[in-house]
mmCIF file of C-alpha atoms in Angstrom:
data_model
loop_
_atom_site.group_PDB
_atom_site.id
_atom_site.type_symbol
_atom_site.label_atom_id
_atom_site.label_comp_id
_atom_site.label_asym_id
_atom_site.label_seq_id
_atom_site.Cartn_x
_atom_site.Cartn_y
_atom_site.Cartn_z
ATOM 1 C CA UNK A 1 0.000 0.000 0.000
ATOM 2 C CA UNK A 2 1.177 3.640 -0.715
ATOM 3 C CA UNK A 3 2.727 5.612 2.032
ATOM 4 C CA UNK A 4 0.179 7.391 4.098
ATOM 5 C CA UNK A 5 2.498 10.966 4.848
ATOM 6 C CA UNK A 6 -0.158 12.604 6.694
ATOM 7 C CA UNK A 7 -0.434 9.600 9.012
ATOM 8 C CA UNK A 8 3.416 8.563 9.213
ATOM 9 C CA UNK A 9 5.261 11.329 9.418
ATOM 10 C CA UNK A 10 5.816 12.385 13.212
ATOM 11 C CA UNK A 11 4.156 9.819 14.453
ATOM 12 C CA UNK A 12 5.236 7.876 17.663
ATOM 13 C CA UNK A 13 5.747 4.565 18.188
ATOM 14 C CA UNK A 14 4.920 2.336 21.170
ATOM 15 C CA UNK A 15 6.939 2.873 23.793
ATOM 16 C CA UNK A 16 8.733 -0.041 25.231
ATOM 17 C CA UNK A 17 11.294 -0.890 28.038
ATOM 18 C CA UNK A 18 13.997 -3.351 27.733
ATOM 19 C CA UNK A 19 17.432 -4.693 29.076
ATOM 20 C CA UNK A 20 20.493 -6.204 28.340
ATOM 21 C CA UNK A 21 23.204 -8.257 30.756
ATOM 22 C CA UNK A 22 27.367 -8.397 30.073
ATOM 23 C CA UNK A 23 26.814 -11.787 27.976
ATOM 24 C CA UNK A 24 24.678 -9.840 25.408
ATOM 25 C CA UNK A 25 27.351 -7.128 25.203
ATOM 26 C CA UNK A 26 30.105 -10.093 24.604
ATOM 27 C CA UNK A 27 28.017 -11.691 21.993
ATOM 28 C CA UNK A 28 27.701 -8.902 20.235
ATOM 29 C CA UNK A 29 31.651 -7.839 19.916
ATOM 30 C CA UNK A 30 32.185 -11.668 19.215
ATOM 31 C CA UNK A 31 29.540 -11.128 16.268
ATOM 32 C CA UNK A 32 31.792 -7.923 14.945
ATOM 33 C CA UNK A 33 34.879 -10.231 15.210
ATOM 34 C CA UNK A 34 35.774 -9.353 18.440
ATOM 35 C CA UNK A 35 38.532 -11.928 20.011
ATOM 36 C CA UNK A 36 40.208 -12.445 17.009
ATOM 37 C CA UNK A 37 43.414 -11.134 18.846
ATOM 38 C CA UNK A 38 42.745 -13.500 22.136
ATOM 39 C CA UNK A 39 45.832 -13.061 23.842
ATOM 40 C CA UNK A 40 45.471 -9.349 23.705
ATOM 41 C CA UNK A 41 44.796 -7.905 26.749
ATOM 42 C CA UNK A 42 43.525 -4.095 25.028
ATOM 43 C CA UNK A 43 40.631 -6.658 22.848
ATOM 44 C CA UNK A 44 39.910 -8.949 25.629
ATOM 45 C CA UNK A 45 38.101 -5.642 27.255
ATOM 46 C CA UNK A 46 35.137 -6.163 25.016
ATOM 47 C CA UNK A 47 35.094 -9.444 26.040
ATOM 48 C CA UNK A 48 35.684 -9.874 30.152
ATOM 49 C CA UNK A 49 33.266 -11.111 32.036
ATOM 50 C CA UNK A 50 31.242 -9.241 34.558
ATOM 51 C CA UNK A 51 32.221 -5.761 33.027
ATOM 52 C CA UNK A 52 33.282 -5.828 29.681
ATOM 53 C CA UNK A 53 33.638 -2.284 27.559
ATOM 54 C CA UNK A 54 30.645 -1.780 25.472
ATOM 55 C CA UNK A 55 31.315 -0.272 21.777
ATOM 56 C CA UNK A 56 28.588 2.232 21.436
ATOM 57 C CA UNK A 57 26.900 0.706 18.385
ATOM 58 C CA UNK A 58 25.749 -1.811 20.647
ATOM 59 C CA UNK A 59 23.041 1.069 21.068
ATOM 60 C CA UNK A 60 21.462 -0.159 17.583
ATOM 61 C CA UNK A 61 20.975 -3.782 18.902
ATOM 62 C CA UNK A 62 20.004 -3.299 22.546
ATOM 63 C CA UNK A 63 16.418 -2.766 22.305
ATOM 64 C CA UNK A 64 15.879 -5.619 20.340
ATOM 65 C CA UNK A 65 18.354 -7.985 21.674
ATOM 66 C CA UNK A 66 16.432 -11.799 21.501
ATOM 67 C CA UNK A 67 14.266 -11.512 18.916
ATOM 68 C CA UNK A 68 13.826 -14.344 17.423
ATOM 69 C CA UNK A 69 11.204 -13.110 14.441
ATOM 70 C CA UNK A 70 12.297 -11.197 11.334
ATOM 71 C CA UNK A 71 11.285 -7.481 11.754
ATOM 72 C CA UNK A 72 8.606 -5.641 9.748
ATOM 73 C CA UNK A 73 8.453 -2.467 8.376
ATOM 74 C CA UNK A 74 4.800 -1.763 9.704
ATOM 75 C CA UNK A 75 4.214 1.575 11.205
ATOM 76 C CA UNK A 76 1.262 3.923 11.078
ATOM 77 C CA UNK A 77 0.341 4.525 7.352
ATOM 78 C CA UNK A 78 3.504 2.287 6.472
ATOM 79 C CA UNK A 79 3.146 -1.102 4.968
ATOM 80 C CA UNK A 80 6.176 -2.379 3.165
ATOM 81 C CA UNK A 81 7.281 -5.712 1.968
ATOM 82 C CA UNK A 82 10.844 -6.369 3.774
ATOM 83 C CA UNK A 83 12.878 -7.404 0.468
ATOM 84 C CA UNK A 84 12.195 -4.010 -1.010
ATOM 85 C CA UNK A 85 14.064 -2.753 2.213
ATOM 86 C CA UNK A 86 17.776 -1.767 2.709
ATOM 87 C CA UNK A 87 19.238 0.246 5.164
ATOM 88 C CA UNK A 88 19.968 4.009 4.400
ATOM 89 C CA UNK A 89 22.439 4.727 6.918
ATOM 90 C CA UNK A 90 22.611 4.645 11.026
ATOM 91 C CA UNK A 91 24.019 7.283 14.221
ATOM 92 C CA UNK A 92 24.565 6.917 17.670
ATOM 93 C CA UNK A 93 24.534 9.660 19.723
ATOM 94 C CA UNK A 94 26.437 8.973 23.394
ATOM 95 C CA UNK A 95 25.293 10.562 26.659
ATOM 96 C CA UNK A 96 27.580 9.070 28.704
ATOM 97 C CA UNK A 97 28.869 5.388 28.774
ATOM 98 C CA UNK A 98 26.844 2.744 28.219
ATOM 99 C CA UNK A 99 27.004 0.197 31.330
ATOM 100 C CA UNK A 100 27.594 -3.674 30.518
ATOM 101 C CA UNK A 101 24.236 -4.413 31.848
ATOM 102 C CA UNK A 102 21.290 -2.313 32.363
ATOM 103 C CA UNK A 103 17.608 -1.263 31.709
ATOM 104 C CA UNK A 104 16.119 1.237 29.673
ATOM 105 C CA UNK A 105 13.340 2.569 27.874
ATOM 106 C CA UNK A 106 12.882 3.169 24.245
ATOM 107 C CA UNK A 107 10.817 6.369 22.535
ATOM 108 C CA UNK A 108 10.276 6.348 18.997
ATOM 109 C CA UNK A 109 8.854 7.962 16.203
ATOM 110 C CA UNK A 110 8.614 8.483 12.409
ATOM 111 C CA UNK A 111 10.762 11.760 12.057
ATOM 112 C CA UNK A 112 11.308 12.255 8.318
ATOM 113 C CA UNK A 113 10.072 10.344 5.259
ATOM 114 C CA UNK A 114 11.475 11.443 1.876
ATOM 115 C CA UNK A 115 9.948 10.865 -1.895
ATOM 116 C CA UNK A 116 12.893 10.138 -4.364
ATOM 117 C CA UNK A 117 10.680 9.480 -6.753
ATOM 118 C CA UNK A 118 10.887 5.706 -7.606
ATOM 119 C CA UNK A 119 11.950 5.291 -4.183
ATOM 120 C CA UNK A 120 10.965 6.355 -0.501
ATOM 121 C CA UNK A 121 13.549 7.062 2.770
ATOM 122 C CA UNK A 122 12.227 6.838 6.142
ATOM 123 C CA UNK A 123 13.736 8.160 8.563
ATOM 124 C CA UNK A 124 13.597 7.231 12.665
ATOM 125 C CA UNK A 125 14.729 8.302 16.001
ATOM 126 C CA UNK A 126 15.156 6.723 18.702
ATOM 127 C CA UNK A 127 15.774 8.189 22.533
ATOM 128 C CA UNK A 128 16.482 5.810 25.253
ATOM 129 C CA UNK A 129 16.437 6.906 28.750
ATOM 130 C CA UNK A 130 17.693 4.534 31.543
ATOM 131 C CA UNK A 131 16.034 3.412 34.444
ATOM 132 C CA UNK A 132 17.207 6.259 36.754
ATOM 133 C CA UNK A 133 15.884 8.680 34.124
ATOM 134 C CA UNK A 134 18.299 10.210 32.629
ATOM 135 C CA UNK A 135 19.143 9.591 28.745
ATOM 136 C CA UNK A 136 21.762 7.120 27.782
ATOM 137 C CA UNK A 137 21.995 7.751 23.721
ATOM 138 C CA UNK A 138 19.825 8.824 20.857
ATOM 139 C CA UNK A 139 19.792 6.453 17.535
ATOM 140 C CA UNK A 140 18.709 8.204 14.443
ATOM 141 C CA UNK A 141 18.239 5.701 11.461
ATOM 142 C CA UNK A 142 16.533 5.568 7.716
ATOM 143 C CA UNK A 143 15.282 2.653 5.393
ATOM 144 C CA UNK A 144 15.584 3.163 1.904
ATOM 145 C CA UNK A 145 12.268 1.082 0.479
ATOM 146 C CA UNK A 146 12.323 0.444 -3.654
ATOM 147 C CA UNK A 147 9.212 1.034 -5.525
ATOM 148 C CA UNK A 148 7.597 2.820 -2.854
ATOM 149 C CA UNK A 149 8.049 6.503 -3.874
ATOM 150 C CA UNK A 150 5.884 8.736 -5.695
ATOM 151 C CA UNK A 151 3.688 9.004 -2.469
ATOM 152 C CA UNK A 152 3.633 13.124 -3.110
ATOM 153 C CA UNK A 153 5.909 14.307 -0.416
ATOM 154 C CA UNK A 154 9.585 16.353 -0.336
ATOM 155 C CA UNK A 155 12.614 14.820 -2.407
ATOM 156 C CA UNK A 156 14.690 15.436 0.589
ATOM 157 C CA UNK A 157 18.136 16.497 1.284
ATOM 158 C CA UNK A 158 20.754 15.257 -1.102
ATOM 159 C CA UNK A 159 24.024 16.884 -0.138
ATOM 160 C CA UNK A 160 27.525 14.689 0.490
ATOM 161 C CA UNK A 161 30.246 15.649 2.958
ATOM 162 C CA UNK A 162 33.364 15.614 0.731
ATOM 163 C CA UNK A 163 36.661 13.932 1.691
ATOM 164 C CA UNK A 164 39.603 15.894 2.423
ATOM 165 C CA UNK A 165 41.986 16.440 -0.448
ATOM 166 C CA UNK A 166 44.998 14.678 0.874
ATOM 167 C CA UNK A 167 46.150 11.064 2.229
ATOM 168 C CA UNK A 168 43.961 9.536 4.997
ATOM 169 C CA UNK A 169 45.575 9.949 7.878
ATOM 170 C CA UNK A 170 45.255 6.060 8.184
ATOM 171 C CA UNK A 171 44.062 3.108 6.336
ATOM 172 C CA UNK A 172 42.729 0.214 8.078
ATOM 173 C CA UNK A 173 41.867 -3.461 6.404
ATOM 174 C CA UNK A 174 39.529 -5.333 8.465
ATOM 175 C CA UNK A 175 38.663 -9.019 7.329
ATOM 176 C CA UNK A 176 35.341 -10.497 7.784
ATOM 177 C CA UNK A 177 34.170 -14.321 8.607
ATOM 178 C CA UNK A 178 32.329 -16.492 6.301
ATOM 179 C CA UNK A 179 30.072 -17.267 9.005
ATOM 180 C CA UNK A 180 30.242 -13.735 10.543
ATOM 181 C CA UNK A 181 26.403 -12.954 9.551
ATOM 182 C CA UNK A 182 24.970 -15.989 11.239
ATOM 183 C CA UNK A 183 26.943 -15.326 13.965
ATOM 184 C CA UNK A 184 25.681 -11.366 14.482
ATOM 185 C CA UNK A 185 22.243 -12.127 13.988
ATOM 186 C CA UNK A 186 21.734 -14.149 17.410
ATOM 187 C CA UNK A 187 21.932 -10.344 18.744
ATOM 188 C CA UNK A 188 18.731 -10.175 17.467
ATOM 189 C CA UNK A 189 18.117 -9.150 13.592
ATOM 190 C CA UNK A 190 16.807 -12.325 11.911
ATOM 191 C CA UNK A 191 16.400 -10.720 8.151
ATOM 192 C CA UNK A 192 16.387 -13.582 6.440
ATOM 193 C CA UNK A 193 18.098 -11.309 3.903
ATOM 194 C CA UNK A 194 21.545 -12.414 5.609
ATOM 195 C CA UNK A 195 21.131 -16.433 6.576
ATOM 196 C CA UNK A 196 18.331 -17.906 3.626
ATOM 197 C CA UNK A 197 20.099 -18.036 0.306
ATOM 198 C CA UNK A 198 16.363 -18.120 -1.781
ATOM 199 C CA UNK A 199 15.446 -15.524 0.048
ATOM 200 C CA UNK A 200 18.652 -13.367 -1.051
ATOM 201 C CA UNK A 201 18.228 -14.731 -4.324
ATOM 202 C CA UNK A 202 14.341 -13.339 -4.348
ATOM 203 C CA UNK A 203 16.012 -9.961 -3.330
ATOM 204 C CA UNK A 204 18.325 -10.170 -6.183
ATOM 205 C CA UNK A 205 21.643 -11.121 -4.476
ATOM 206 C CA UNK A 206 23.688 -14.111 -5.025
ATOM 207 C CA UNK A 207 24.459 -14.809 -1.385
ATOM 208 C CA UNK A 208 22.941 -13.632 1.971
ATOM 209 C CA UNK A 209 24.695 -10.325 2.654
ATOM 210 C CA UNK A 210 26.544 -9.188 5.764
ATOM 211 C CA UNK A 211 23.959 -7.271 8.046
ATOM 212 C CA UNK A 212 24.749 -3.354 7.354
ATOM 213 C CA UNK A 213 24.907 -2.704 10.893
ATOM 214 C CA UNK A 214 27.408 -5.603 11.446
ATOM 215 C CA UNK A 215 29.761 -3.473 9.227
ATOM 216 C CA UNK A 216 28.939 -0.479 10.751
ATOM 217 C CA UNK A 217 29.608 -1.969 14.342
ATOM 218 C CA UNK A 218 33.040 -3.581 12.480
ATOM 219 C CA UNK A 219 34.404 -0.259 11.018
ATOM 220 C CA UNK A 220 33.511 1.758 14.687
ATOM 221 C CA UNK A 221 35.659 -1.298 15.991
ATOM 222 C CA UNK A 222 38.371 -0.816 14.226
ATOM 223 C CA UNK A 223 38.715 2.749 14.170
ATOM 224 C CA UNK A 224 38.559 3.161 17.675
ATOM 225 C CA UNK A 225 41.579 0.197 18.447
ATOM 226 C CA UNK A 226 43.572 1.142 15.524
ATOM 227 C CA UNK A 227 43.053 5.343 16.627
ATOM 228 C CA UNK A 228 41.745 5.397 20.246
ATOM 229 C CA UNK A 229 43.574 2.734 21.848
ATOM 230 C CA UNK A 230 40.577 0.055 22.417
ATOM 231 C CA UNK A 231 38.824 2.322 24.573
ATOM 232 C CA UNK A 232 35.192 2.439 23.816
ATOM 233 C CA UNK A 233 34.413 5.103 26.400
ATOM 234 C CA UNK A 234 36.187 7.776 23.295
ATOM 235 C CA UNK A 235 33.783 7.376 21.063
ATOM 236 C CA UNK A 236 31.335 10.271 21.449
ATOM 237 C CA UNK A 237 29.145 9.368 18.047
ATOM 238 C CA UNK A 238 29.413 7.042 15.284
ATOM 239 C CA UNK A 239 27.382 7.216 11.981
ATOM 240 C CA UNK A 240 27.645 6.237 8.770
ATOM 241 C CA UNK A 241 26.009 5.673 5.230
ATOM 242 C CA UNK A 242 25.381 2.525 3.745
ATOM 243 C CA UNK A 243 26.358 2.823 0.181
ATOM 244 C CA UNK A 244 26.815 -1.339 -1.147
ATOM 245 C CA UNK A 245 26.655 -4.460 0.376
ATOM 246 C CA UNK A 246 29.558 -6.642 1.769
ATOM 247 C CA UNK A 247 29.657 -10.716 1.567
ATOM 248 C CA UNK A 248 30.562 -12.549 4.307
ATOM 249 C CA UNK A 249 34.470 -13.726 4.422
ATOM 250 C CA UNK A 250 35.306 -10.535 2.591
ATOM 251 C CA UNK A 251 37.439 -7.606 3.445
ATOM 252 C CA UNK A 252 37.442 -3.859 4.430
ATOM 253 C CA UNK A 253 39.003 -0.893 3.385
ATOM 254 C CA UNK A 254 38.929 1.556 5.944
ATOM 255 C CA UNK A 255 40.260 4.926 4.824
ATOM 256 C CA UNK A 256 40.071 7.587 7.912
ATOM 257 C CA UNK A 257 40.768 11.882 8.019
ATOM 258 C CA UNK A 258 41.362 13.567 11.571
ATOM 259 C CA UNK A 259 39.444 16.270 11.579
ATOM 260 C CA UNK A 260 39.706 17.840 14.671
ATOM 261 C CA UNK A 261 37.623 15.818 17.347
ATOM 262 C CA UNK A 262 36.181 13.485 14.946
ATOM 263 C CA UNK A 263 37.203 10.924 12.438
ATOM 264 C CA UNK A 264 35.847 11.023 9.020
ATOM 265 C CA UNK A 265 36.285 8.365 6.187
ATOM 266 C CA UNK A 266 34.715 5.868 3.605
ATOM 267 C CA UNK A 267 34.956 1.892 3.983
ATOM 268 C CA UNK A 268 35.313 -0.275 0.492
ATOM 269 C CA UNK A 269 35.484 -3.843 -0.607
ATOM 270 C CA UNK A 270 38.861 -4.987 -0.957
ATOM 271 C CA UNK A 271 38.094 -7.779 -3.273
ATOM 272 C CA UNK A 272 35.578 -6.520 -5.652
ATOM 273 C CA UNK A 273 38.089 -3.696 -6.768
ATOM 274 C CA UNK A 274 37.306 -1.427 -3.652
ATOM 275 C CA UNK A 275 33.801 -0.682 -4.186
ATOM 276 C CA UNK A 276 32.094 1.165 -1.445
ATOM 277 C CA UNK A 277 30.161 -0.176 1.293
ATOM 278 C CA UNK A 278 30.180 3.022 3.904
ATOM 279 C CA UNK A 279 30.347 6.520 3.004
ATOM 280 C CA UNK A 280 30.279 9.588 5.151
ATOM 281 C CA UNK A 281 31.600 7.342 7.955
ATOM 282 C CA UNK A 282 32.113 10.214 11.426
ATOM 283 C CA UNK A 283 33.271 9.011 14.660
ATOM 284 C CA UNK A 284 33.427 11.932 17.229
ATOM 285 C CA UNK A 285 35.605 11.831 20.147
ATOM 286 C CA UNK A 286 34.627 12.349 23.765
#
């Protein structure tokens, strides 16, 4: 069904409360690779028991942590069918450190929906408060749905944040697991988009892809041992656009630009000639 704008846009979602423990932190860094360095004792922080560090894109699992369904893009006057669905691009916004266990509670809404024509963005944010109250991060993320434009609202914003005209300050390669994707989804995104071949094949991939957000959560990882030491508690903001898909087993480009108190970049695919996966990649510092 067509997008409903008058109904969707700024409307709020149910609000929900939800938790995590240390061994849903753990499985999620093991899911980004995490541990691949096991004698190390600068990784083994995302991975101690009790108290490990927790990367803040954790934020974009927490609240869903468990599921066991695939999601659905079904909000009010939103219908869509979830292999016309791809993720636009993802940011965290840190408060202050987020514990290794804890409870929270979610508020959502429908903040900007865009017509490109052919195609429609939606656009959500999320604020999550903890249980004493006071806010722990804001997620901002948007969906980019084929064949579901033309609903008669704004094209949208369309600028890019260019690259600085020089060498990156650093390049980073970070190699993925063939299994990596079946591995991240027990933190809760079941798309069968990344584990059921037919269904990738329906979608009009050859293989299930690596979840976006698994890359994003890889390339945060990365940046922030390779730049900031391993520690987690640095990283002020991470966001990034997704601009291609990565397989599973294959490797990243990382290319990164200081830029004051933030790191700016674009990821690409080593083996398919670098082409892009992230652009407009920003990690701000604390």
């Amino acid at each position: 069904m067509p997008i409903d704008l008058q109904t969707a846009l700024g409307a709020e979602l149910p609000v929900r409360e939800f938790s995590w423990t240390p061994t849903d932190v753990q499985l999620y860094h093991l899911g980004l690779g995490a541990g691949a360095r096991f004698t190390d004792p600068a990784e083994l922080r995302y991975l101690t028991d009790g108290t490990p560090q927790v990367l803040p894109t954790f934020a974009a699992v927490a609240p869903t942590l468990g599921e066991t369904e695939p999601p659905r893009v079904s909000f009010p006057g939103i219908e869509i069918d979830l292999a016309k669905v791809v993720h636009g691009h993802q940011e965290i916004e840190v408060h202050r450190t987020i514990p290794a266990a804890g409870k929270a509670t979610i508020y959502r809404k429908i903040s900007e929906i865009w017509d490109k024509g052919a195609n429609a963005v939606v656009v959500q944010e999320h604020r999550i408060v903890g249980s004493d109250g006071d806010p722990l991060w804001t997620a901002r993320s948007s969906i980019f749905a084929r064949g579901e434009g033309g609903f008669g609202g704004e094209r949208g914003p369309s600028a890019k944040t260019a690259l600085p005209e020089r060498a990156p300050d650093a390049e980073l390669l970070a190699p993925t697991l063939p299994q990596q994707a079946l591995l991240y989804r027990l933190s809760g995104d079941r798309n069968p988009l990344h584990s059921d071949p037919e269904f990738a094949a329906g979608a009009g991939f050859p293989a299930p892809i690596l979840h976006g957000l698994c890359t994003y959560g890889v390339v945060c990882k990365a940046i922030t041992d390779a730049l900031l030491d391993s520690d987690a508690t640095r990283v002020a903001g991470f966001r990034a656009k997704f601009a291609g898909v990565l397989y599973p087993g294959e490797t990243l480009r990382i290319k990164v630009w200081r830029e004051g108190a933030e790191f700016i970049g674009g990821v690409t695919v080593v083996e398919r000639e670098d082409a892009p996966v992230l652009t407009e990649v920003s990690l701000r510092i604390a």
